[in-house]
Amino acid sequence: MAVLIVAAVLVLLVVVVVFKSIALVPQAEAAVIERLGRYSRTVSGQLTFLVPFADRIRAKVDLRERVVSFPPQPVITEDNLTLHIDTVVYFQVTSPQAAVYEISNYIAAVEQLTVTTLRNVVGGMTLEQTLTSRDQINGQLRGVLDEATGRWGLRVARVELKSIDPPPSIQESMEKQMKADREKRAMILTAEGTRESQIKTAEGAKQAQILSAEGAKQSSILAAEGERQSRILRAQGERAAAYLQAQGQAKAIEKVFAAIKSGKPTPELLAYQYMQTLPLVARGDANKVWLVPSDFG
């Protein structure tokens, strides 16, 4: 019976020794191993064998990039206004040995360093500069944190201001100012629209009057030209008619004189015919004065 107890104790001791001698470190994690209380080595993503009762894993460190959000912190600006700013820090452990031995709690250290750096940066800015300079503040915070945490085995990738909350009275004033600015812009746009509409309307009326005047002018020109052409054509017709009438009268007179000449009339007959013809000659519009030969008896 005693032999069985001893054997069981030995088997249990062997199991404990084997359990203490093997350690499985997952990927993206690092294990800091100590031997007899002193740093021995750092392993990651592998099966590790330990010396029983001499080696031990001091700490396991996550090697992935971590995101830590810190609660809002009161910060006083240059113009003596208290803002509540909460930040988000993205960092990664690059040296597990330094993260374990150089500082006791690197997350708390990063938080306190972020708060103090944020107060120093924002303390030199006004409220308006703080609200409009997020990128500048983020860059300054990242530079200071990355430089300070380097000896802790950390690399700060980026720092973001999650929110900036002014005091309630300032928020109310800002909202009123924004509302007034929006109303002012709306009134300006409305006035500009009205002015543009009036200008367009006046230009349209002006163009309409110009076109109307041009139309009346062209109509008067065409009417005058038509009247002139009508007078020219009427005068030409009257001249042609008078010319034809004169030609007809000339032909008639020639025939009369030819007939008289062929009949060998006496002077008394010619005088008689001339007297009968004078009233017909005097009917013409162009005949104002006519003479009677003095030798008529």
Coordinates of C-alpha atoms in Angstrom, one line a residue:
M1 CA 0.0 0.0 0.0
A2 CA 2.8 2.3 0.8
V3 CA 4.5 1.6 -2.5
L4 CA 1.3 2.6 -4.3
I5 CA 1.2 5.9 -2.4
V6 CA 4.8 6.6 -3.2
A7 CA 4.2 5.7 -6.9
A8 CA 1.2 8.0 -7.1
V9 CA 3.1 10.8 -5.5
L10 CA 5.9 10.3 -8.0
V11 CA 3.5 10.3 -10.9
L12 CA 1.8 13.5 -9.6
L13 CA 5.3 15.1 -9.2
V14 CA 6.2 14.2 -12.7
V15 CA 2.9 15.6 -14.0
V16 CA 3.5 18.9 -12.2
V17 CA 7.1 19.1 -13.4
V18 CA 6.0 18.5 -17.0
F19 CA 3.2 21.0 -16.6
K20 CA 5.7 23.6 -15.3
S21 CA 8.2 22.8 -18.0
I22 CA 5.9 23.6 -21.0
A23 CA 4.4 26.9 -21.9
L24 CA 2.4 27.7 -25.1
V25 CA 2.6 31.4 -26.1
P26 CA 0.0 32.4 -28.7
Q27 CA 0.7 34.5 -31.7
A28 CA 0.6 38.3 -31.2
E29 CA 1.5 37.8 -27.6
A30 CA 4.9 37.9 -25.9
A31 CA 5.9 36.1 -22.7
V32 CA 8.7 37.6 -20.6
I33 CA 10.5 34.7 -18.9
E34 CA 12.6 35.0 -15.7
R35 CA 15.1 32.5 -14.4
L36 CA 15.6 32.6 -10.6
G37 CA 14.1 36.1 -10.5
R38 CA 16.1 37.7 -13.3
Y39 CA 15.1 38.4 -16.9
S40 CA 16.0 35.4 -19.2
R41 CA 14.3 35.8 -22.6
T42 CA 11.2 36.9 -24.4
V43 CA 9.2 34.4 -26.6
S44 CA 6.2 34.8 -28.8
G45 CA 4.0 32.5 -30.8
Q46 CA 5.6 29.2 -30.0
L47 CA 5.8 26.3 -27.6
T48 CA 8.4 27.0 -24.9
F49 CA 10.2 24.7 -22.5
L50 CA 11.0 26.0 -19.1
V51 CA 13.4 24.8 -16.4
P52 CA 11.2 23.5 -13.6
F53 CA 11.2 25.5 -10.5
A54 CA 13.8 27.9 -12.0
D55 CA 12.0 29.5 -14.9
R56 CA 8.7 31.3 -14.7
I57 CA 6.6 33.6 -17.0
R58 CA 6.7 37.0 -15.4
A59 CA 4.1 38.5 -17.7
K60 CA 2.3 38.1 -21.0
V61 CA 2.1 41.2 -23.2
D62 CA -0.3 41.8 -26.1
L63 CA 1.6 42.9 -29.2
R64 CA -1.3 44.1 -31.2
E65 CA -2.2 47.8 -31.6
R66 CA -4.5 48.8 -28.8
V67 CA -7.1 51.5 -28.5
V68 CA -7.6 53.2 -25.2
S69 CA -10.3 55.8 -24.7
F70 CA -9.8 58.1 -21.7
P71 CA -12.7 59.8 -19.9
P72 CA -13.2 63.6 -20.4
Q73 CA -10.7 65.8 -18.6
P74 CA -11.2 69.4 -17.6
V75 CA -8.8 71.7 -19.4
I76 CA -8.5 75.5 -19.0
T77 CA -7.9 77.5 -22.2
E78 CA -5.9 80.7 -22.6
D79 CA -9.1 82.8 -22.3
N80 CA -10.0 81.1 -18.9
L81 CA -12.7 78.8 -20.2
T82 CA -13.0 75.2 -18.9
L83 CA -13.4 72.6 -21.6
H84 CA -14.0 68.9 -21.1
I85 CA -12.0 66.9 -23.6
D86 CA -11.8 63.1 -24.0
T87 CA -9.1 61.5 -26.0
V88 CA -8.4 58.2 -27.8
V89 CA -4.9 56.9 -28.0
Y90 CA -3.7 54.2 -30.5
F91 CA -0.5 52.5 -29.3
Q92 CA 1.4 49.3 -29.6
V93 CA 4.0 47.5 -27.5
T94 CA 7.2 47.1 -29.4
S95 CA 9.5 46.0 -26.5
P96 CA 7.7 43.6 -24.0
Q97 CA 10.8 43.6 -21.7
A98 CA 10.7 47.4 -21.4
A99 CA 6.9 47.4 -20.9
V100 CA 7.3 45.0 -18.0
Y101 CA 10.5 46.3 -16.3
E102 CA 10.5 50.0 -17.1
I103 CA 7.1 50.9 -15.8
S104 CA 4.5 49.2 -13.6
N105 CA 1.3 50.1 -15.5
Y106 CA 2.0 51.6 -18.9
I107 CA -1.8 52.2 -19.7
A108 CA -2.2 54.4 -16.6
A109 CA 1.1 56.1 -17.4
V110 CA -0.1 56.8 -21.0
E111 CA -3.4 58.2 -19.6
Q112 CA -1.7 60.6 -17.2
L113 CA 0.8 61.7 -19.7
T114 CA -2.0 62.4 -22.2
V115 CA -3.9 64.5 -19.7
T116 CA -0.9 66.6 -18.7
T117 CA 0.3 67.1 -22.3
L118 CA -3.3 68.0 -23.4
R119 CA -3.5 70.6 -20.7
N120 CA -0.2 72.1 -21.7
V121 CA -1.1 72.3 -25.4
V122 CA -4.7 73.6 -25.0
G123 CA -3.6 76.0 -22.2
G124 CA -1.9 78.1 -24.8
M125 CA -4.9 78.3 -27.1
T126 CA -8.2 80.2 -27.1
L127 CA -11.5 78.5 -27.3
E128 CA -11.9 79.3 -31.0
Q129 CA -8.3 78.0 -31.7
T130 CA -9.0 74.8 -29.8
L131 CA -12.2 74.1 -31.7
T132 CA -10.6 74.7 -35.1
S133 CA -7.2 73.2 -34.5
R134 CA -7.9 69.5 -33.8
D135 CA -5.3 68.3 -36.3
Q136 CA -2.6 70.5 -34.7
I137 CA -3.5 69.3 -31.2
N138 CA -3.5 65.7 -32.3
G139 CA -0.1 66.1 -33.9
Q140 CA 1.5 67.7 -30.9
L141 CA 0.0 65.1 -28.5
R142 CA 1.3 62.3 -30.7
G143 CA 4.8 63.7 -30.9
V144 CA 5.1 64.2 -27.1
L145 CA 3.6 60.8 -26.2
D146 CA 5.6 58.9 -28.8
E147 CA 8.8 60.5 -27.5
A148 CA 8.0 60.0 -23.8
T149 CA 6.8 56.4 -24.1
G150 CA 9.6 55.2 -26.3
R151 CA 11.7 54.1 -23.3
W152 CA 8.7 52.2 -22.0
G153 CA 8.7 50.0 -25.1
L154 CA 5.6 51.6 -26.6
R155 CA 4.9 53.3 -30.0
V156 CA 2.1 55.8 -30.1
A157 CA 0.5 55.5 -33.6
R158 CA -2.0 58.4 -33.3
V159 CA -4.0 60.5 -30.9
E160 CA -7.5 61.7 -31.6
L161 CA -9.7 64.2 -29.7
K162 CA -12.9 62.4 -29.3
S163 CA -15.0 65.4 -28.3
I164 CA -14.5 68.9 -27.0
D165 CA -17.3 70.1 -24.7
P166 CA -17.4 73.9 -23.8
P167 CA -19.4 75.1 -20.8
P168 CA -23.2 75.1 -21.2
S169 CA -23.4 78.9 -21.3
I170 CA -20.7 79.0 -24.0
Q171 CA -22.5 76.3 -26.0
E172 CA -25.8 78.3 -25.7
S173 CA -24.0 81.5 -26.9
M174 CA -22.3 79.6 -29.8
E175 CA -25.7 78.1 -30.8
K176 CA -27.3 81.6 -30.8
Q177 CA -24.3 83.0 -32.8
M178 CA -24.6 80.2 -35.3
K179 CA -28.3 80.7 -35.6
A180 CA -27.8 84.5 -36.1
D181 CA -25.1 83.8 -38.7
R182 CA -27.4 81.4 -40.5
E183 CA -30.3 83.9 -40.5
K184 CA -27.9 86.6 -41.7
R185 CA -26.7 84.4 -44.6
A186 CA -30.3 83.6 -45.4
M187 CA -31.3 87.3 -45.5
I188 CA -28.2 88.1 -47.6
L189 CA -29.1 85.3 -50.0
T190 CA -32.7 86.5 -50.2
A191 CA -31.7 90.1 -50.8
E192 CA -29.2 89.0 -53.5
G193 CA -31.9 86.9 -55.1
T194 CA -34.4 89.8 -55.0
R195 CA -31.8 92.1 -56.5
E196 CA -30.9 89.7 -59.2
S197 CA -34.6 89.2 -60.0
Q198 CA -35.1 93.0 -60.2
I199 CA -32.1 93.4 -62.4
K200 CA -33.2 90.6 -64.7
T201 CA -36.7 92.1 -64.8
A202 CA -35.4 95.6 -65.6
E203 CA -33.1 94.2 -68.3
G204 CA -36.0 92.3 -69.8
A205 CA -38.2 95.4 -69.8
K206 CA -35.3 97.4 -71.3
Q207 CA -34.7 94.8 -74.0
A208 CA -38.5 94.7 -74.7
Q209 CA -38.6 98.5 -75.1
I210 CA -35.5 98.4 -77.4
L211 CA -37.0 95.7 -79.5
S212 CA -40.3 97.5 -79.6
A213 CA -38.6 100.8 -80.7
E214 CA -36.5 98.9 -83.3
G215 CA -39.7 97.3 -84.6
A216 CA -41.5 100.7 -84.8
K217 CA -38.4 102.2 -86.5
Q218 CA -38.3 99.4 -89.0
S219 CA -42.0 99.7 -89.6
S220 CA -41.7 103.4 -90.2
I221 CA -38.8 102.9 -92.5
L222 CA -40.7 100.3 -94.5
A223 CA -43.8 102.4 -94.6
A224 CA -41.8 105.4 -95.8
E225 CA -40.0 103.3 -98.3
G226 CA -43.3 101.9 -99.6
E227 CA -44.8 105.4 -99.8
R228 CA -41.7 106.6 -101.7
Q229 CA -41.8 103.6 -104.1
S230 CA -45.6 104.2 -104.6
R231 CA -45.0 107.9 -105.4
I232 CA -42.2 107.0 -107.8
L233 CA -44.3 104.4 -109.6
R234 CA -47.3 106.8 -109.7
A235 CA -45.2 109.6 -111.1
Q236 CA -43.6 107.3 -113.6
G237 CA -47.1 106.1 -114.6
E238 CA -48.3 109.7 -115.0
R239 CA -45.2 110.7 -117.0
A240 CA -45.7 107.7 -119.2
A241 CA -49.3 108.5 -119.7
A242 CA -48.5 112.2 -120.5
Y243 CA -45.8 111.1 -122.9
L244 CA -48.2 108.7 -124.6
Q245 CA -50.9 111.4 -124.7
A246 CA -48.4 113.9 -126.2
Q247 CA -47.3 111.4 -128.8
G248 CA -50.9 110.8 -129.7
Q249 CA -51.6 114.5 -130.0
A250 CA -48.5 115.0 -132.1
K251 CA -49.5 112.2 -134.4
A252 CA -53.0 113.7 -134.7
I253 CA -51.7 117.1 -135.4
E254 CA -49.3 115.7 -138.0
K255 CA -52.1 113.9 -139.7
V256 CA -54.3 117.0 -139.6
F257 CA -51.6 119.2 -141.1
A258 CA -50.8 116.6 -143.7
A259 CA -54.4 116.4 -144.6
I260 CA -54.7 120.2 -144.7
K261 CA -51.5 120.5 -146.7
S262 CA -52.6 117.9 -149.2
G263 CA -55.9 119.8 -149.6
K264 CA -54.1 123.1 -150.4
P265 CA -56.2 125.3 -148.1
T266 CA -56.5 129.0 -148.3
P267 CA -55.2 131.4 -145.6
E268 CA -58.7 132.1 -144.5
L269 CA -59.4 128.4 -143.9
L270 CA -56.2 128.0 -141.9
A271 CA -57.1 130.9 -139.8
Y272 CA -60.5 129.5 -139.1
Q273 CA -59.1 126.1 -138.2
Y274 CA -56.5 127.7 -135.9
M275 CA -59.2 129.5 -134.1
Q276 CA -61.1 126.3 -133.5
T277 CA -58.0 124.6 -132.2
L278 CA -57.0 127.2 -129.7
P279 CA -59.5 126.3 -127.0
L280 CA -58.3 122.6 -127.1
V281 CA -54.7 123.7 -126.7
A282 CA -55.6 125.9 -123.8
R283 CA -57.2 123.0 -121.8
G284 CA -53.8 121.5 -121.0
D285 CA -52.5 121.8 -117.3
A286 CA -49.1 123.0 -118.6
N287 CA -50.5 125.8 -120.8
K288 CA -50.6 129.0 -118.8
V289 CA -50.0 131.6 -121.6
W290 CA -50.8 131.4 -125.3
L291 CA -50.5 134.0 -128.1
V292 CA -52.5 135.0 -131.1
P293 CA -50.6 136.0 -134.2
S294 CA -51.0 139.7 -134.9
D295 CA -51.6 139.2 -138.6
F296 CA -54.9 137.5 -138.0
G297 CA -57.8 139.5 -139.6

